[in-house]
Coordinates of C-alpha atoms in Angstrom, one line a residue:
M1079 CA -2.2 44.3 50.9
S1080 CA 1.2 42.9 51.0
S1081 CA 3.5 42.7 48.1
F1082 CA 3.3 39.2 48.1
P1083 CA 0.2 38.7 46.6
L1084 CA 0.6 41.4 44.0
R1085 CA 3.8 39.7 42.8
A1086 CA 2.0 36.5 42.3
M1087 CA -0.6 38.3 40.8
A1088 CA 1.7 39.9 38.0
R1089 CA 3.4 36.4 37.5
Y1090 CA 0.1 34.5 37.0
L1091 CA -1.1 37.4 34.6
A1092 CA 2.4 37.3 32.6
V1093 CA 1.8 33.6 32.3
L1094 CA -1.4 33.5 31.3
V1095 CA -0.8 36.2 28.7
L1096 CA 2.0 33.9 27.2
L1097 CA -0.6 31.0 27.3
L1098 CA -3.1 33.0 25.2
G1099 CA -0.4 34.2 22.9
A1100 CA 0.7 30.7 22.2
L1101 CA -2.9 29.7 21.8
N1102 CA -3.5 32.5 19.0
L1103 CA -0.9 30.6 17.2
H1104 CA -3.2 27.4 16.9
G1105 CA -6.2 26.9 15.0
Q1106 CA -5.1 29.5 12.4
T1107 CA -5.2 29.4 8.4
V1108 CA -1.5 28.9 7.0
T1109 CA -1.3 29.2 3.4
W1110 CA 1.6 27.8 1.3
T1111 CA 3.6 30.6 -0.4
N1112 CA 6.9 29.2 -1.5
Q1113 CA 7.8 32.6 -1.0
G1114 CA 6.2 33.8 -4.0
G1115 CA 8.0 31.0 -6.1
T1116 CA 11.3 31.8 -4.8
G1117 CA 11.8 29.4 -2.0
D1118 CA 13.0 26.1 -1.6
G1119 CA 9.8 24.0 -2.3
Q1120 CA 10.2 22.2 1.1
W1121 CA 7.3 21.7 3.6
G1122 CA 9.5 22.0 6.4
T1123 CA 10.8 25.6 5.6
A1124 CA 9.0 28.0 7.8
A1125 CA 9.5 30.9 5.3
N1126 CA 7.5 29.3 2.7
W1127 CA 4.2 29.6 4.8
S1128 CA 2.3 32.8 5.6
P1129 CA 1.7 33.6 8.5
A1130 CA 3.9 30.8 10.0
A1131 CA 4.7 27.2 9.7
P1132 CA 1.7 24.8 10.2
V1133 CA 1.2 23.2 13.6
F1134 CA -0.9 21.1 15.1
G1135 CA -4.7 22.8 14.7
D1136 CA -4.2 24.7 11.7
D1137 CA -5.9 25.0 8.7
V1138 CA -3.9 24.3 5.7
V1139 CA -4.3 25.8 2.6
F1140 CA -2.7 25.5 -0.8
S1141 CA -4.2 28.3 -2.7
S1142 CA -5.0 29.3 -6.2
G1143 CA -3.1 32.4 -5.6
S1144 CA 0.3 30.7 -4.9
N1145 CA 0.4 27.7 -7.5
Y1146 CA 3.8 26.1 -6.6
A1147 CA 4.6 22.6 -6.0
C1148 CA 5.4 21.3 -2.3
T1149 CA 7.5 18.5 -0.9
A1150 CA 7.2 17.4 2.4
A1151 CA 10.4 15.5 3.5
A1152 CA 10.3 12.9 6.5
G1153 CA 8.8 14.0 9.6
T1154 CA 7.8 17.3 8.6
V1155 CA 3.7 17.1 8.2
P1156 CA 2.7 17.9 11.9
Q1157 CA -0.1 15.4 13.5
N1158 CA -3.4 16.7 14.0
L1159 CA -3.7 19.4 11.9
N1160 CA -7.4 20.6 11.6
S1161 CA -7.7 20.7 7.9
I1162 CA -5.8 20.3 4.7
T1163 CA -7.5 21.9 1.7
V1164 CA -6.2 22.3 -1.8
Q1165 CA -8.1 25.2 -3.7
A1166 CA -9.3 24.7 -7.5
G1167 CA -6.7 26.9 -9.1
H1168 CA -3.9 25.2 -7.4
T1169 CA -2.6 22.6 -9.9
Q1170 CA 0.9 21.7 -9.1
T1171 CA 1.9 18.5 -7.3
I1172 CA 2.1 18.0 -3.6
T1173 CA 4.5 15.1 -2.7
F1174 CA 4.5 13.4 0.6
A1175 CA 7.7 11.6 0.9
A1176 CA 8.4 8.2 2.8
N1177 CA 7.6 8.8 6.5
Y1178 CA 6.4 12.1 5.8
A1179 CA 4.5 12.8 8.8
A1180 CA 5.8 13.9 12.4
G1181 CA 7.1 11.1 14.6
P1182 CA 8.4 10.2 11.5
S1183 CA 5.6 8.2 10.6
Q1184 CA 3.7 6.9 7.7
T1185 CA 0.6 7.8 9.2
L1186 CA -0.8 11.1 9.3
A1187 CA -4.0 12.3 11.7
V1188 CA -6.1 15.3 10.7
A1189 CA -8.8 16.3 13.0
S1190 CA -11.2 17.4 10.2
D1191 CA -11.4 17.4 6.4
V1192 CA -8.9 16.7 4.0
T1193 CA -9.9 18.3 0.7
L1194 CA -8.5 18.0 -3.0
N1195 CA -10.3 20.5 -5.4
A1196 CA -7.4 20.4 -8.1
G1197 CA -3.8 19.0 -8.1
T1198 CA -2.2 15.9 -7.4
L1199 CA -0.9 14.6 -4.0
V1200 CA 1.7 11.8 -4.3
L1201 CA 2.1 9.3 -1.4
T1202 CA 5.4 7.6 -1.1
G1203 CA 5.7 4.1 0.3
D1204 CA 8.4 2.8 2.8
A1205 CA 10.0 0.0 1.2
L1206 CA 12.9 -2.4 2.7
Q1207 CA 14.3 -5.3 1.8
K1208 CA 17.4 -7.4 3.1
S1209 CA 18.7 -10.9 2.1
F1210 CA 20.0 -13.3 4.4
A1211 CA 21.6 -16.8 3.8
T1212 CA 21.2 -20.1 5.6
T1213 CA 24.4 -19.5 7.6
A1214 CA 22.6 -16.1 9.2
V1215 CA 20.2 -18.2 11.0
S1216 CA 20.8 -19.4 14.4
T1217 CA 18.6 -22.2 15.5
A1218 CA 20.2 -22.5 19.1
A1219 CA 19.4 -18.6 19.9
D1220 CA 16.5 -18.3 17.4
T1221 CA 18.2 -15.2 15.7
I1222 CA 18.9 -14.0 12.3
T1223 CA 22.1 -12.1 11.1
I1224 CA 21.6 -9.5 8.7
T1225 CA 24.6 -6.7 8.3
A1226 CA 23.0 -3.3 9.1
H1227 CA 19.4 -4.2 8.9
T1228 CA 17.9 -1.0 9.5
L1229 CA 14.8 -2.8 11.0
S1230 CA 13.4 -1.0 14.3
T1231 CA 11.8 -3.0 17.0
Q1232 CA 8.0 -3.7 16.3
D1233 CA 8.5 -3.3 12.6
Q1234 CA 6.0 -5.5 10.7
V1235 CA 8.0 -7.8 8.3
T1236 CA 7.0 -10.9 5.7
L1237 CA 9.7 -13.6 4.6
R1238 CA 10.2 -15.5 1.3
S1239 CA 12.9 -17.6 0.1
T1240 CA 14.1 -18.7 -3.4
A1241 CA 14.0 -22.4 -2.1
T1242 CA 12.6 -23.1 1.5
L1243 CA 12.3 -20.9 4.4
P1244 CA 14.0 -21.5 7.9
G1245 CA 11.6 -24.2 10.0
G1246 CA 9.1 -22.2 12.1
I1247 CA 8.6 -19.4 9.3
T1248 CA 5.8 -19.0 7.0
T1249 CA 6.2 -17.6 4.0
D1250 CA 4.3 -14.4 3.5
Q1251 CA 3.1 -14.5 7.2
A1252 CA 2.9 -11.3 9.3
Y1253 CA 5.8 -11.3 11.9
Y1254 CA 7.2 -8.4 14.2
A1255 CA 10.9 -7.6 14.3
R1256 CA 12.8 -7.1 17.6
A1257 CA 16.4 -5.6 16.9
V1258 CA 18.6 -7.0 18.9
D1259 CA 21.5 -5.2 17.9
A1260 CA 22.3 -3.3 14.3
N1261 CA 22.9 -6.6 13.1
T1262 CA 20.8 -9.2 14.5
I1263 CA 16.9 -9.7 14.7
T1264 CA 14.4 -11.7 16.2
L1265 CA 10.7 -12.4 15.0
H1266 CA 7.7 -12.4 17.1
P1267 CA 4.1 -12.9 16.2
T1268 CA 2.9 -9.7 17.8
A1269 CA 4.4 -5.9 18.0
L1270 CA 3.7 -6.2 21.9
D1271 CA 5.7 -9.4 21.8
A1272 CA 8.7 -7.8 19.8
Q1273 CA 8.6 -4.8 22.4
N1274 CA 8.7 -7.2 25.2
N1275 CA 11.1 -9.6 24.1
T1276 CA 8.5 -12.5 24.5
N1277 CA 6.9 -15.5 22.2
I1278 CA 10.2 -15.5 19.9
V1279 CA 9.5 -17.5 16.6
D1280 CA 11.4 -20.8 17.2
L1281 CA 13.8 -21.2 14.3
T1282 CA 13.8 -25.2 13.8
S1283 CA 16.0 -25.3 10.5
V1284 CA 17.9 -22.8 8.5
G1285 CA 16.3 -23.8 5.2
S1286 CA 17.7 -23.5 2.0
G1287 CA 18.5 -21.2 -0.8
T1288 CA 18.7 -17.3 0.0
H1289 CA 16.1 -15.8 2.0
Y1290 CA 14.5 -12.4 2.1
V1291 CA 12.9 -10.2 4.8
Y1292 CA 10.5 -7.3 3.6
R1293 CA 9.2 -4.3 5.4
Q1294 CA 6.4 -2.5 3.5
K1295 CA 4.8 0.6 4.9
G1296 CA 2.3 2.3 3.1
A1297 CA 0.8 5.8 3.4
V1298 CA -1.9 6.2 5.6
I1299 CA -4.2 9.4 6.5
N1300 CA -6.9 9.6 9.1
C1301 CA -9.4 12.2 8.8
A1302 CA -12.9 13.2 9.4
N1303 CA -14.1 13.2 5.4
F1304 CA -12.0 13.1 2.4
T1305 CA -12.7 14.3 -0.9
V1306 CA -10.9 14.4 -4.3
A1307 CA -12.8 16.4 -6.7
S1308 CA -12.8 15.8 -10.4
G1309 CA -9.6 16.4 -12.2
A1310 CA -7.8 16.0 -8.9
L1311 CA -5.4 12.8 -8.2
V1312 CA -4.1 11.0 -5.1
H1313 CA -1.6 8.5 -6.2
A1314 CA 1.4 6.4 -5.5
D1315 CA 2.5 5.3 -8.7
G1316 CA 5.8 3.6 -8.8
K1317 CA 6.2 4.4 -4.9
G1318 CA 6.5 1.1 -3.8
F1319 CA 9.6 -1.4 -4.3
G1320 CA 12.3 -0.5 -6.5
F1321 CA 14.2 -1.9 -9.2
L1322 CA 14.5 -5.9 -8.6
L1323 CA 13.0 -5.5 -5.2
G1324 CA 9.7 -6.7 -3.4
P1325 CA 8.4 -10.3 -2.5
G1326 CA 6.9 -10.3 -6.2
S1327 CA 10.2 -9.7 -8.1
L1328 CA 12.5 -12.9 -7.5
S1329 CA 12.7 -13.8 -11.1
G1330 CA 15.1 -11.1 -12.3
N1331 CA 14.5 -7.8 -14.4
Y1332 CA 13.7 -9.8 -17.8
M1333 CA 10.5 -10.4 -15.8
A1334 CA 7.5 -8.7 -14.7
A1335 CA 6.6 -8.2 -11.0
S1336 CA 3.6 -9.8 -9.3
H1337 CA 1.6 -8.6 -6.5
G1338 CA -2.4 -9.2 -6.5
G1339 CA -2.3 -10.9 -9.9
R1340 CA 1.0 -12.5 -11.6
G1341 CA 3.2 -10.8 -13.9
T1342 CA 5.7 -13.5 -14.8
S1343 CA 4.2 -16.6 -13.7
G1344 CA 7.5 -17.7 -11.4
N1345 CA 6.6 -14.3 -9.3
L1346 CA 4.0 -15.5 -6.9
P1347 CA 1.4 -13.2 -5.6
Y1348 CA 1.1 -11.8 -1.9
G1349 CA -0.6 -9.7 0.1
S1350 CA -4.1 -9.7 1.8
A1351 CA -7.1 -9.1 -0.3
T1352 CA -9.3 -7.7 2.0
V1353 CA -7.3 -5.4 4.2
P1354 CA -4.4 -4.6 1.4
A1355 CA -1.6 -2.9 2.8
T1356 CA 1.6 -4.3 0.7
L1357 CA 3.8 -2.3 -1.6
G1358 CA 3.8 -3.3 -5.2
S1359 CA 7.3 -5.1 -6.4
G1360 CA 9.9 -3.8 -8.8
S1361 CA 11.3 -5.5 -11.7
A1362 CA 13.3 -3.2 -14.3
V1363 CA 10.8 -0.3 -12.9
A1364 CA 9.2 0.3 -9.5
G1365 CA 5.8 -1.1 -8.2
G1366 CA 3.3 1.0 -6.9
G1367 CA 2.9 2.2 -3.3
A1368 CA 0.2 1.6 -1.0
I1369 CA -2.5 4.2 0.0
R1370 CA -5.0 3.9 3.0
I1371 CA -7.6 6.5 4.0
N1372 CA -9.5 6.1 6.9
C1373 CA -13.0 8.6 7.6
P1374 CA -14.9 5.4 9.1
T1375 CA -18.0 7.8 10.3
G1376 CA -17.6 10.4 7.4
V1377 CA -17.9 10.8 4.0
L1378 CA -15.2 9.6 1.6
M1379 CA -15.9 11.0 -2.0
V1380 CA -13.8 10.4 -5.3
E1381 CA -14.8 12.3 -8.4
G1382 CA -11.2 12.4 -9.5
T1383 CA -8.6 9.4 -9.3
I1384 CA -7.1 7.4 -6.7
R1385 CA -4.6 4.7 -7.6
A1386 CA -1.4 3.1 -7.1
N1387 CA 0.0 1.9 -10.3
G1388 CA 3.4 0.2 -11.1
Q1389 CA 5.8 1.9 -13.6
N1390 CA 5.9 1.0 -17.1
T1391 CA 9.0 0.1 -18.9
S1392 CA 10.1 2.4 -21.8
G1393 CA 12.4 0.1 -23.6
G1394 CA 15.2 -2.5 -23.5
N1395 CA 14.5 -5.9 -22.1
G1396 CA 12.9 -5.4 -18.4
G1397 CA 9.6 -6.0 -17.3
A1398 CA 7.4 -3.7 -15.6
G1399 CA 6.4 -3.2 -11.7
S1400 CA 3.1 -4.5 -10.1
G1401 CA 0.4 -2.5 -8.9
G1402 CA 0.4 -1.4 -5.3
S1403 CA -2.4 -1.4 -2.7
V1404 CA -5.5 1.0 -2.0
Y1405 CA -8.0 0.4 1.0
L1406 CA -10.5 2.7 1.7
V1407 CA -12.7 2.9 4.9
C1408 CA -15.7 5.2 5.1
G1409 CA -18.9 5.9 6.5
T1410 CA -20.6 7.0 3.3
W1411 CA -18.9 6.1 -0.1
A1412 CA -19.7 8.5 -2.6
G1413 CA -18.4 9.7 -6.3
S1414 CA -18.5 8.9 -9.8
G1415 CA -14.3 8.8 -10.2
L1416 CA -11.9 6.2 -10.5
V1417 CA -9.7 3.6 -8.0
Q1418 CA -7.3 1.9 -9.6
A1419 CA -4.0 -0.4 -8.6
R1420 CA -2.9 -1.6 -12.4
G1421 CA 0.1 -3.4 -13.2
G1422 CA 2.8 -1.3 -15.1
N1423 CA 3.2 -1.9 -19.3
S1424 CA 6.1 -3.9 -20.4
V1425 CA 7.3 -1.8 -23.5
N1426 CA 10.5 -4.2 -24.3
N1427 CA 12.3 -6.1 -26.6
Y1428 CA 12.5 -9.5 -24.9
T1429 CA 10.0 -12.0 -26.1
G1430 CA 7.7 -13.3 -23.5
V1431 CA 8.0 -10.6 -21.0
P1432 CA 4.1 -9.8 -19.5
G1433 CA 3.0 -6.8 -18.2
G1434 CA 3.0 -6.3 -14.4
G1435 CA 0.7 -7.8 -12.2
G1436 CA -2.2 -6.0 -10.9
G1437 CA -2.3 -4.6 -7.3
R1438 CA -5.0 -4.6 -4.6
I1439 CA -8.3 -2.8 -3.9
A1440 CA -10.5 -3.0 -0.8
V1441 CA -13.2 -0.5 0.1
S1442 CA -15.5 -0.7 3.3
W1443 CA -18.5 1.4 3.9
T1444 CA -21.8 1.8 5.8
S1445 CA -23.6 3.4 2.9
S1446 CA -22.6 4.1 -0.6
T1447 CA -23.8 5.9 -3.6
F1448 CA -20.8 5.6 -5.8
I1449 CA -21.2 5.1 -9.4
G1450 CA -17.6 5.3 -10.6
N1451 CA -15.0 2.6 -11.5
F1452 CA -12.6 0.1 -10.1
D1453 CA -9.4 -1.0 -11.9
C1454 CA -6.9 -3.5 -10.9
S1455 CA -5.8 -4.5 -14.4
G1456 CA -2.6 -6.4 -15.2
G1457 CA -0.5 -4.5 -17.5
T1458 CA 0.1 -4.9 -21.1
S1459 CA 3.4 -5.9 -23.4
T1460 CA 4.5 -5.1 -26.6
N1461 CA 6.3 -8.8 -26.6
G1462 CA 4.2 -11.0 -24.3
S1463 CA 1.2 -11.5 -22.3
V1464 CA -1.3 -9.2 -20.7
G1465 CA -0.2 -9.3 -16.7
Q1466 CA -3.0 -10.8 -14.7
P1467 CA -5.5 -8.6 -12.9
G1468 CA -4.8 -8.1 -9.1
T1469 CA -8.3 -8.3 -6.7
L1470 CA -11.0 -6.1 -5.8
S1471 CA -12.9 -6.6 -2.2
L1472 CA -16.1 -4.7 -1.8
P1473 CA -18.7 -5.4 1.4
A1474 CA -21.1 -8.4 0.9
G1475 CA -24.0 -7.7 -1.2
T1476 CA -22.5 -4.9 -3.1
D1477 CA -23.4 -4.5 -6.7
L1478 CA -20.6 -4.5 -9.2
T1479 CA -20.4 -3.3 -12.6
V1480 CA -17.1 -3.6 -14.4
N1481 CA -17.1 -1.3 -17.4
S1482 CA -15.4 -1.3 -20.7
G1483 CA -11.9 -1.0 -20.4
Y1484 CA -11.2 -2.0 -16.9
K1485 CA -10.7 -5.1 -15.1
A1486 CA -11.4 -6.5 -11.4
G1487 CA -10.5 -9.8 -9.7
L1488 CA -11.7 -11.9 -7.3
A1489 CA -9.5 -13.4 -4.8
A1490 CA -9.5 -17.1 -4.3
G1491 CA -12.3 -18.1 -1.6
S1492 CA -16.2 -17.6 -1.3
H1493 CA -17.8 -14.2 -2.4
T1494 CA -21.4 -12.8 -2.0
L1495 CA -22.2 -9.8 -4.0
G1496 CA -25.7 -8.2 -5.6
N1497 CA -26.1 -7.9 -9.0
V1498 CA -22.8 -8.2 -11.1
T1499 CA -22.1 -6.9 -14.6
V1500 CA -19.2 -7.5 -16.9
A1501 CA -19.8 -5.2 -20.1
A1502 CA -18.3 -5.5 -23.3
G1503 CA -14.5 -4.9 -23.2
A1504 CA -14.1 -5.7 -19.4
E1505 CA -13.0 -8.6 -17.5
L1506 CA -13.4 -10.2 -14.2
F1507 CA -11.0 -12.8 -13.2
F1508 CA -11.7 -15.5 -10.7
H1509 CA -8.2 -16.2 -8.6
G1510 CA -6.9 -19.3 -7.5
D1511 CA -4.7 -20.2 -4.6
W1512 CA -2.8 -23.7 -5.3
N1513 CA -0.8 -23.7 -2.0
P1514 CA -3.3 -22.0 0.8
D1515 CA -1.4 -23.8 3.7
G1516 CA 2.0 -23.0 2.7
N1517 CA 3.1 -26.6 2.2
A1518 CA 4.0 -27.4 -1.8
A1519 CA 3.8 -31.0 -0.8
T1520 CA 0.0 -30.9 -0.1
Y1521 CA -2.4 -30.7 -2.8
D1522 CA -5.4 -28.2 -1.2
G1523 CA -5.7 -25.6 -3.9
I1524 CA -8.8 -23.5 -3.9
G1525 CA -10.8 -21.7 -6.5
C1526 CA -13.2 -18.7 -6.5
A1527 CA -16.9 -19.0 -5.6
L1528 CA -19.3 -16.5 -6.4
T1529 CA -22.7 -16.0 -5.1
A1530 CA -24.8 -13.3 -6.9
A1531 CA -28.0 -12.0 -6.9
N1532 CA -27.6 -11.8 -10.8
F1533 CA -24.9 -12.2 -13.2
T1534 CA -24.7 -10.9 -16.5
V1535 CA -21.9 -10.9 -19.2
A1536 CA -22.2 -8.9 -22.1
A1537 CA -21.1 -9.7 -25.5
G1538 CA -17.5 -9.2 -25.6
G1539 CA -17.1 -9.2 -22.0
L1540 CA -14.9 -11.9 -20.0
V1541 CA -15.0 -14.0 -16.9
N1542 CA -11.5 -15.4 -16.9
A1543 CA -9.5 -18.2 -14.4
D1544 CA -6.8 -19.0 -17.2
Y1545 CA -3.7 -19.9 -15.8
D1546 CA -4.4 -19.8 -12.3
G1547 CA -4.1 -23.5 -11.0
Y1548 CA -1.4 -25.0 -9.6
Y1549 CA 2.1 -23.9 -10.2
P1550 CA 4.3 -25.9 -12.6
P1551 CA 5.5 -28.7 -12.0
G1552 CA 2.7 -29.6 -9.6
G1553 CA -1.1 -30.7 -8.9
P1554 CA -2.6 -34.0 -8.5
G1555 CA -2.7 -34.6 -12.0
H1556 CA 1.4 -34.0 -13.0
P1557 CA 2.5 -37.2 -13.7
G1558 CA 6.2 -36.0 -13.2
G1559 CA 8.9 -35.1 -15.9
Y1560 CA 7.9 -33.7 -19.1
H1561 CA 4.6 -35.1 -19.4
S1562 CA 1.5 -33.5 -19.7
P1563 CA -0.6 -33.4 -16.5
A1564 CA -4.3 -34.5 -16.5
H1565 CA -7.6 -33.3 -14.8
G1566 CA -10.8 -34.0 -16.3
G1567 CA -9.3 -35.8 -19.1
R1568 CA -6.2 -37.7 -19.3
G1569 CA -2.8 -36.0 -20.1
S1570 CA 0.4 -37.9 -21.2
G1571 CA 2.7 -40.7 -19.1

């Protein structure tokens, strides 16, 4: 035999050994140790894991024997882990910062199961707000100039204005940005258009007032099954827009933020009721973040709590943050826990500041055995009204029971449910939409219509649509000036 085949075979065997060695590094169980409590608490520090830092295919375990907190900074959690398990004795907090997943990204793919038997998982939103004046709008080039905008091409954005947006832009409609350069963007109807620089939104006027563009990304986990055991908590409380930021916070820090429901009346709701992904807005404190869990053919069991609440104020004169978003998609929906997107409480000395508006919750399933609770209450206030509840969206025909101490809201439009029960001490809010076409000059407001198999309101229960008609001063019955408007009966003037 010649030496050439022997050398070739030797090289082949060497490569095979290396590949097998590499494969052995994947698919193993990796345990968080934080170096016995002496580590820096960072997911991305290899020495904090045993036997090695997690890589794709690994089973990640937070064990009862290593009960230490963990923070995952941007880009540090690998994609395509096999599973993540928090054991019953691990009671510390695991925090996923903004863009925590490899990419960096707000979306994490896990091949098998995510199981929280104890402890807390915190999911942080990626929020950006930039303002621009009418002089920044070029109708000739269809560009918007925003100094150091930090947007990336294909970022999804929405826009609002203190007065009138530039012609061609619709309030709260989703657009996709293209970063022309560090200080200039164009808007497009789809992400592909933004990438290819096609179908640029035609800006026909510069508008009036101050304009705002918002990027809001919640945390998304895609997995086979997701479990939150009794006593465990997944939350995005206060992980949305911060101080005076967000589309539901244009009235100043003395006013409470809105989202699915209103805080202060001048802060109008925003976001989708059926596919909620928007972050809660901040006033004096931050709004709730956004959580999406996708296990479309698997089991999503919540015996503990999943929530995205607005922050409370603790004194002074400021308003609270609005609730965020929780969107859950699964094959089987199970458990007896709590899903919540509540507005923050306004604890203040300034008369008239309400609680923060409630957020948005939607759950989509193929089958359900869930017997727990949903809550999208507005926050309370020491010197003002309660914030308006947010919205809850469930599959058509679902039975809904709103239990004592909780509030749910139905978005404007038509709904079909099974047996609906509002218990004593509970509230079901029917939302209106005073301006569905975005044109305040037309009076085409719509209410909320519910078709149910049976509808029961217990003594002490409340079905409510207060203060959710046309926004003042407006509506077909408003005579102008300071006169009282009419509807079923005459007002004044």
